Every structure is written in C-alpha cells, then in structure tokens.
C-alpha cells in the first residue's frame, strides 16, 4: 500500500455523512485540502485549520471560523458538525477513494472527492 501523505488529500471533497449530525437540510458541505491546510464550509460559516504531517495523530484545532449566522436549527447542526471535526485525530483514504475521518477507531465523517 502506498504511503498516504497530507498531499494525498489535496483537492475538493463533498461531505456525505457525519456521525450524529443530521445533514438532510444541507447540501454541498465541502472540504478543500491544500498541502496540510484544511479549508471547509459548514452550514453557516467557513473554517480553516492546519494539520499533519503525521496523519495518524492529527488535530484539527484550533479552527479559525469565519462570520455568518443562520437560523437556530442550522446553527445547532453546524455546532455539532464542527464539534465532530474537532474530534478527528486520524484520517484515511479507502480503497475506493473515499475519505474517512476518525476519532481513534470510531469513524466520524465520510467524504467523496469532487470530480473535476
């Protein structure tokens, strides 16, 4: 198996599922990785953080969060989403190219690479 580096994740990803967060009202939750920096959009705001180079012991905090407000339901979902992102301590690419982010052995977030 080829070694996975921070650069292996470079590009745009669409978040498909987040543990314990209802994403039904949100489309196009997106991550953009660029050489050890994660740029993301959550339901109401954007965020940025750095990580790496060790992908088996990462920390996505502190998150630098941009301004923005939504309705109460969206803000609660966003809070829960960002809390899950903050718990991530490792990530992997599956054999079919899916991104899975974990807290130890518990998968928290799944994303697919944006084609293009």
PDB file of C-alpha atoms in Angstrom:
ATOM      1  CA  UNK A   1       0.000   0.000   0.000  1.00  0.00           C
ATOM      2  CA  UNK A   2       1.321   3.420  -0.958  1.00  0.00           C
ATOM      3  CA  UNK A   3       2.155   5.833   1.824  1.00  0.00           C
ATOM      4  CA  UNK A   4      -0.563   8.405   2.482  1.00  0.00           C
ATOM      5  CA  UNK A   5       0.687  11.954   2.969  1.00  0.00           C
ATOM      6  CA  UNK A   6      -1.085  15.241   3.630  1.00  0.00           C
ATOM      7  CA  UNK A   7      -0.829  15.936  -0.098  1.00  0.00           C
ATOM      8  CA  UNK A   8      -2.789  12.727  -0.823  1.00  0.00           C
ATOM      9  CA  UNK A   9      -5.902  14.595   0.338  1.00  0.00           C
ATOM     10  CA  UNK A  10      -5.308  17.753  -1.732  1.00  0.00           C
ATOM     11  CA  UNK A  11      -8.357  18.903  -3.636  1.00  0.00           C
ATOM     12  CA  UNK A  12     -12.052  19.378  -3.034  1.00  0.00           C
ATOM     13  CA  UNK A  13     -14.265  16.936  -1.142  1.00  0.00           C
ATOM     14  CA  UNK A  14     -18.021  16.807  -0.540  1.00  0.00           C
ATOM     15  CA  UNK A  15     -19.044  15.661   2.939  1.00  0.00           C
ATOM     16  CA  UNK A  16     -21.505  12.784   2.662  1.00  0.00           C
ATOM     17  CA  UNK A  17     -22.138  11.801   6.269  1.00  0.00           C
ATOM     18  CA  UNK A  18     -21.183  12.972   9.759  1.00  0.00           C
ATOM     19  CA  UNK A  19     -21.680  10.812  12.846  1.00  0.00           C
ATOM     20  CA  UNK A  20     -24.623  12.059  14.969  1.00  0.00           C
ATOM     21  CA  UNK A  21     -25.305  15.090  12.719  1.00  0.00           C
ATOM     22  CA  UNK A  22     -28.408  15.396  10.546  1.00  0.00           C
ATOM     23  CA  UNK A  23     -27.255  16.761   7.197  1.00  0.00           C
ATOM     24  CA  UNK A  24     -30.602  16.481   5.384  1.00  0.00           C
ATOM     25  CA  UNK A  25     -31.104  20.262   5.226  1.00  0.00           C
ATOM     26  CA  UNK A  26     -27.583  20.944   3.989  1.00  0.00           C
ATOM     27  CA  UNK A  27     -26.135  20.320   0.605  1.00  0.00           C
ATOM     28  CA  UNK A  28     -22.599  20.934  -0.519  1.00  0.00           C
ATOM     29  CA  UNK A  29     -20.741  20.735   2.785  1.00  0.00           C
ATOM     30  CA  UNK A  30     -17.255  20.946   1.403  1.00  0.00           C
ATOM     31  CA  UNK A  31     -13.634  20.451   2.388  1.00  0.00           C
ATOM     32  CA  UNK A  32     -10.696  21.723   0.368  1.00  0.00           C
ATOM     33  CA  UNK A  33      -7.291  20.361   1.319  1.00  0.00           C
ATOM     34  CA  UNK A  34      -4.117  22.109   0.197  1.00  0.00           C
ATOM     35  CA  UNK A  35      -0.739  20.820   1.427  1.00  0.00           C
ATOM     36  CA  UNK A  36      -1.577  20.477   5.111  1.00  0.00           C
ATOM     37  CA  UNK A  37      -4.287  23.144   5.304  1.00  0.00           C
ATOM     38  CA  UNK A  38      -7.975  22.304   5.514  1.00  0.00           C
ATOM     39  CA  UNK A  39     -10.471  24.858   4.268  1.00  0.00           C
ATOM     40  CA  UNK A  40     -14.099  23.998   4.933  1.00  0.00           C
ATOM     41  CA  UNK A  41     -17.604  25.255   4.614  1.00  0.00           C
ATOM     42  CA  UNK A  42     -20.150  24.401   7.239  1.00  0.00           C
ATOM     43  CA  UNK A  43     -23.863  25.223   7.029  1.00  0.00           C
ATOM     44  CA  UNK A  44     -23.458  28.863   8.059  1.00  0.00           C
ATOM     45  CA  UNK A  45     -19.765  29.721   8.136  1.00  0.00           C
ATOM     46  CA  UNK A  46     -16.397  28.751   6.748  1.00  0.00           C
ATOM     47  CA  UNK A  47     -13.362  27.493   8.642  1.00  0.00           C
ATOM     48  CA  UNK A  48      -9.635  26.911   8.191  1.00  0.00           C
ATOM     49  CA  UNK A  49      -7.114  24.823  10.092  1.00  0.00           C
ATOM     50  CA  UNK A  50      -3.760  23.169   9.530  1.00  0.00           C
ATOM     51  CA  UNK A  51      -2.725  19.570  10.158  1.00  0.00           C
ATOM     52  CA  UNK A  52      -0.032  16.992   9.509  1.00  0.00           C
ATOM     53  CA  UNK A  53       2.383  15.723   8.610  1.00  0.00           C
ATOM     54  CA  UNK A  54       1.528  12.685  10.792  1.00  0.00           C
ATOM     55  CA  UNK A  55      -1.902  11.538   9.574  1.00  0.00           C
ATOM     56  CA  UNK A  56      -2.276   9.004  12.373  1.00  0.00           C
ATOM     57  CA  UNK A  57      -2.146  11.645  15.098  1.00  0.00           C
ATOM     58  CA  UNK A  58      -3.706  14.857  13.799  1.00  0.00           C
ATOM     59  CA  UNK A  59      -5.630  17.650  15.409  1.00  0.00           C
ATOM     60  CA  UNK A  60      -7.972  19.976  13.515  1.00  0.00           C
ATOM     61  CA  UNK A  61      -7.912  22.671  16.114  1.00  0.00           C
ATOM     62  CA  UNK A  62      -7.898  25.443  16.621  1.00  0.00           C
ATOM     63  CA  UNK A  63     -10.388  26.086  13.854  1.00  0.00           C
ATOM     64  CA  UNK A  64     -10.372  29.628  12.543  1.00  0.00           C
ATOM     65  CA  UNK A  65     -14.061  30.265  11.908  1.00  0.00           C
ATOM     66  CA  UNK A  66     -15.445  32.976   9.628  1.00  0.00           C
ATOM     67  CA  UNK A  67     -18.530  35.020  10.424  1.00  0.00           C
ATOM     68  CA  UNK A  68     -22.078  34.216   9.468  1.00  0.00           C
ATOM     69  CA  UNK A  69     -25.409  33.408  11.021  1.00  0.00           C
ATOM     70  CA  UNK A  70     -28.273  31.093  10.127  1.00  0.00           C
ATOM     71  CA  UNK A  71     -31.496  30.029  11.734  1.00  0.00           C
ATOM     72  CA  UNK A  72     -31.404  28.210  15.048  1.00  0.00           C
ATOM     73  CA  UNK A  73     -31.731  24.692  13.586  1.00  0.00           C
ATOM     74  CA  UNK A  74     -28.876  25.293  11.140  1.00  0.00           C
ATOM     75  CA  UNK A  75     -26.666  26.813  13.828  1.00  0.00           C
ATOM     76  CA  UNK A  76     -27.196  23.771  16.083  1.00  0.00           C
ATOM     77  CA  UNK A  77     -26.335  21.391  13.215  1.00  0.00           C
ATOM     78  CA  UNK A  78     -23.265  23.483  12.418  1.00  0.00           C
ATOM     79  CA  UNK A  79     -22.115  23.397  16.044  1.00  0.00           C
ATOM     80  CA  UNK A  80     -22.494  19.600  16.087  1.00  0.00           C
ATOM     81  CA  UNK A  81     -20.655  19.296  12.743  1.00  0.00           C
ATOM     82  CA  UNK A  82     -17.723  21.443  13.921  1.00  0.00           C
ATOM     83  CA  UNK A  83     -17.541  19.503  17.190  1.00  0.00           C
ATOM     84  CA  UNK A  84     -17.166  16.259  15.227  1.00  0.00           C
ATOM     85  CA  UNK A  85     -14.457  17.809  13.031  1.00  0.00           C
ATOM     86  CA  UNK A  86     -12.661  18.888  16.218  1.00  0.00           C
ATOM     87  CA  UNK A  87     -12.637  15.275  17.465  1.00  0.00           C
ATOM     88  CA  UNK A  88     -10.852  13.911  14.386  1.00  0.00           C
ATOM     89  CA  UNK A  89      -7.400  12.542  15.171  1.00  0.00           C
ATOM     90  CA  UNK A  90      -6.688  10.489  12.052  1.00  0.00           C
ATOM     91  CA  UNK A  91      -7.925  10.098   8.508  1.00  0.00           C
ATOM     92  CA  UNK A  92      -7.642   7.545   5.762  1.00  0.00           C
ATOM     93  CA  UNK A  93      -8.431   7.053   2.112  1.00  0.00           C
ATOM     94  CA  UNK A  94     -10.341   3.839   1.450  1.00  0.00           C
ATOM     95  CA  UNK A  95      -9.633   1.544  -1.486  1.00  0.00           C
ATOM     96  CA  UNK A  96     -12.406   3.229  -3.477  1.00  0.00           C
ATOM     97  CA  UNK A  97     -11.007   6.707  -2.744  1.00  0.00           C
ATOM     98  CA  UNK A  98     -13.427   7.753  -0.026  1.00  0.00           C
ATOM     99  CA  UNK A  99     -12.113   9.947   2.790  1.00  0.00           C
ATOM    100  CA  UNK A 100     -12.925   8.675   6.276  1.00  0.00           C
ATOM    101  CA  UNK A 101     -12.053  10.734   9.353  1.00  0.00           C
ATOM    102  CA  UNK A 102     -11.791   9.002  12.725  1.00  0.00           C
ATOM    103  CA  UNK A 103     -11.565   9.608  16.427  1.00  0.00           C
ATOM    104  CA  UNK A 104      -9.281   6.694  17.272  1.00  0.00           C
ATOM    105  CA  UNK A 105     -11.199   3.684  15.854  1.00  0.00           C
ATOM    106  CA  UNK A 106     -14.590   5.399  15.565  1.00  0.00           C
ATOM    107  CA  UNK A 107     -15.424   6.773  12.114  1.00  0.00           C
ATOM    108  CA  UNK A 108     -16.873  10.288  12.382  1.00  0.00           C
ATOM    109  CA  UNK A 109     -17.048  11.697   8.867  1.00  0.00           C
ATOM    110  CA  UNK A 110     -17.183  10.414   5.298  1.00  0.00           C
ATOM    111  CA  UNK A 111     -16.484  12.451   2.155  1.00  0.00           C
ATOM    112  CA  UNK A 112     -16.019  11.852  -1.557  1.00  0.00           C
ATOM    113  CA  UNK A 113     -13.587  13.653  -3.816  1.00  0.00           C
ATOM    114  CA  UNK A 114     -15.238  16.269  -6.010  1.00  0.00           C
ATOM    115  CA  UNK A 115     -14.772  15.319  -9.647  1.00  0.00           C
ATOM    116  CA  UNK A 116     -13.262  17.868 -11.899  1.00  0.00           C
TER     117      UNK A 116
END
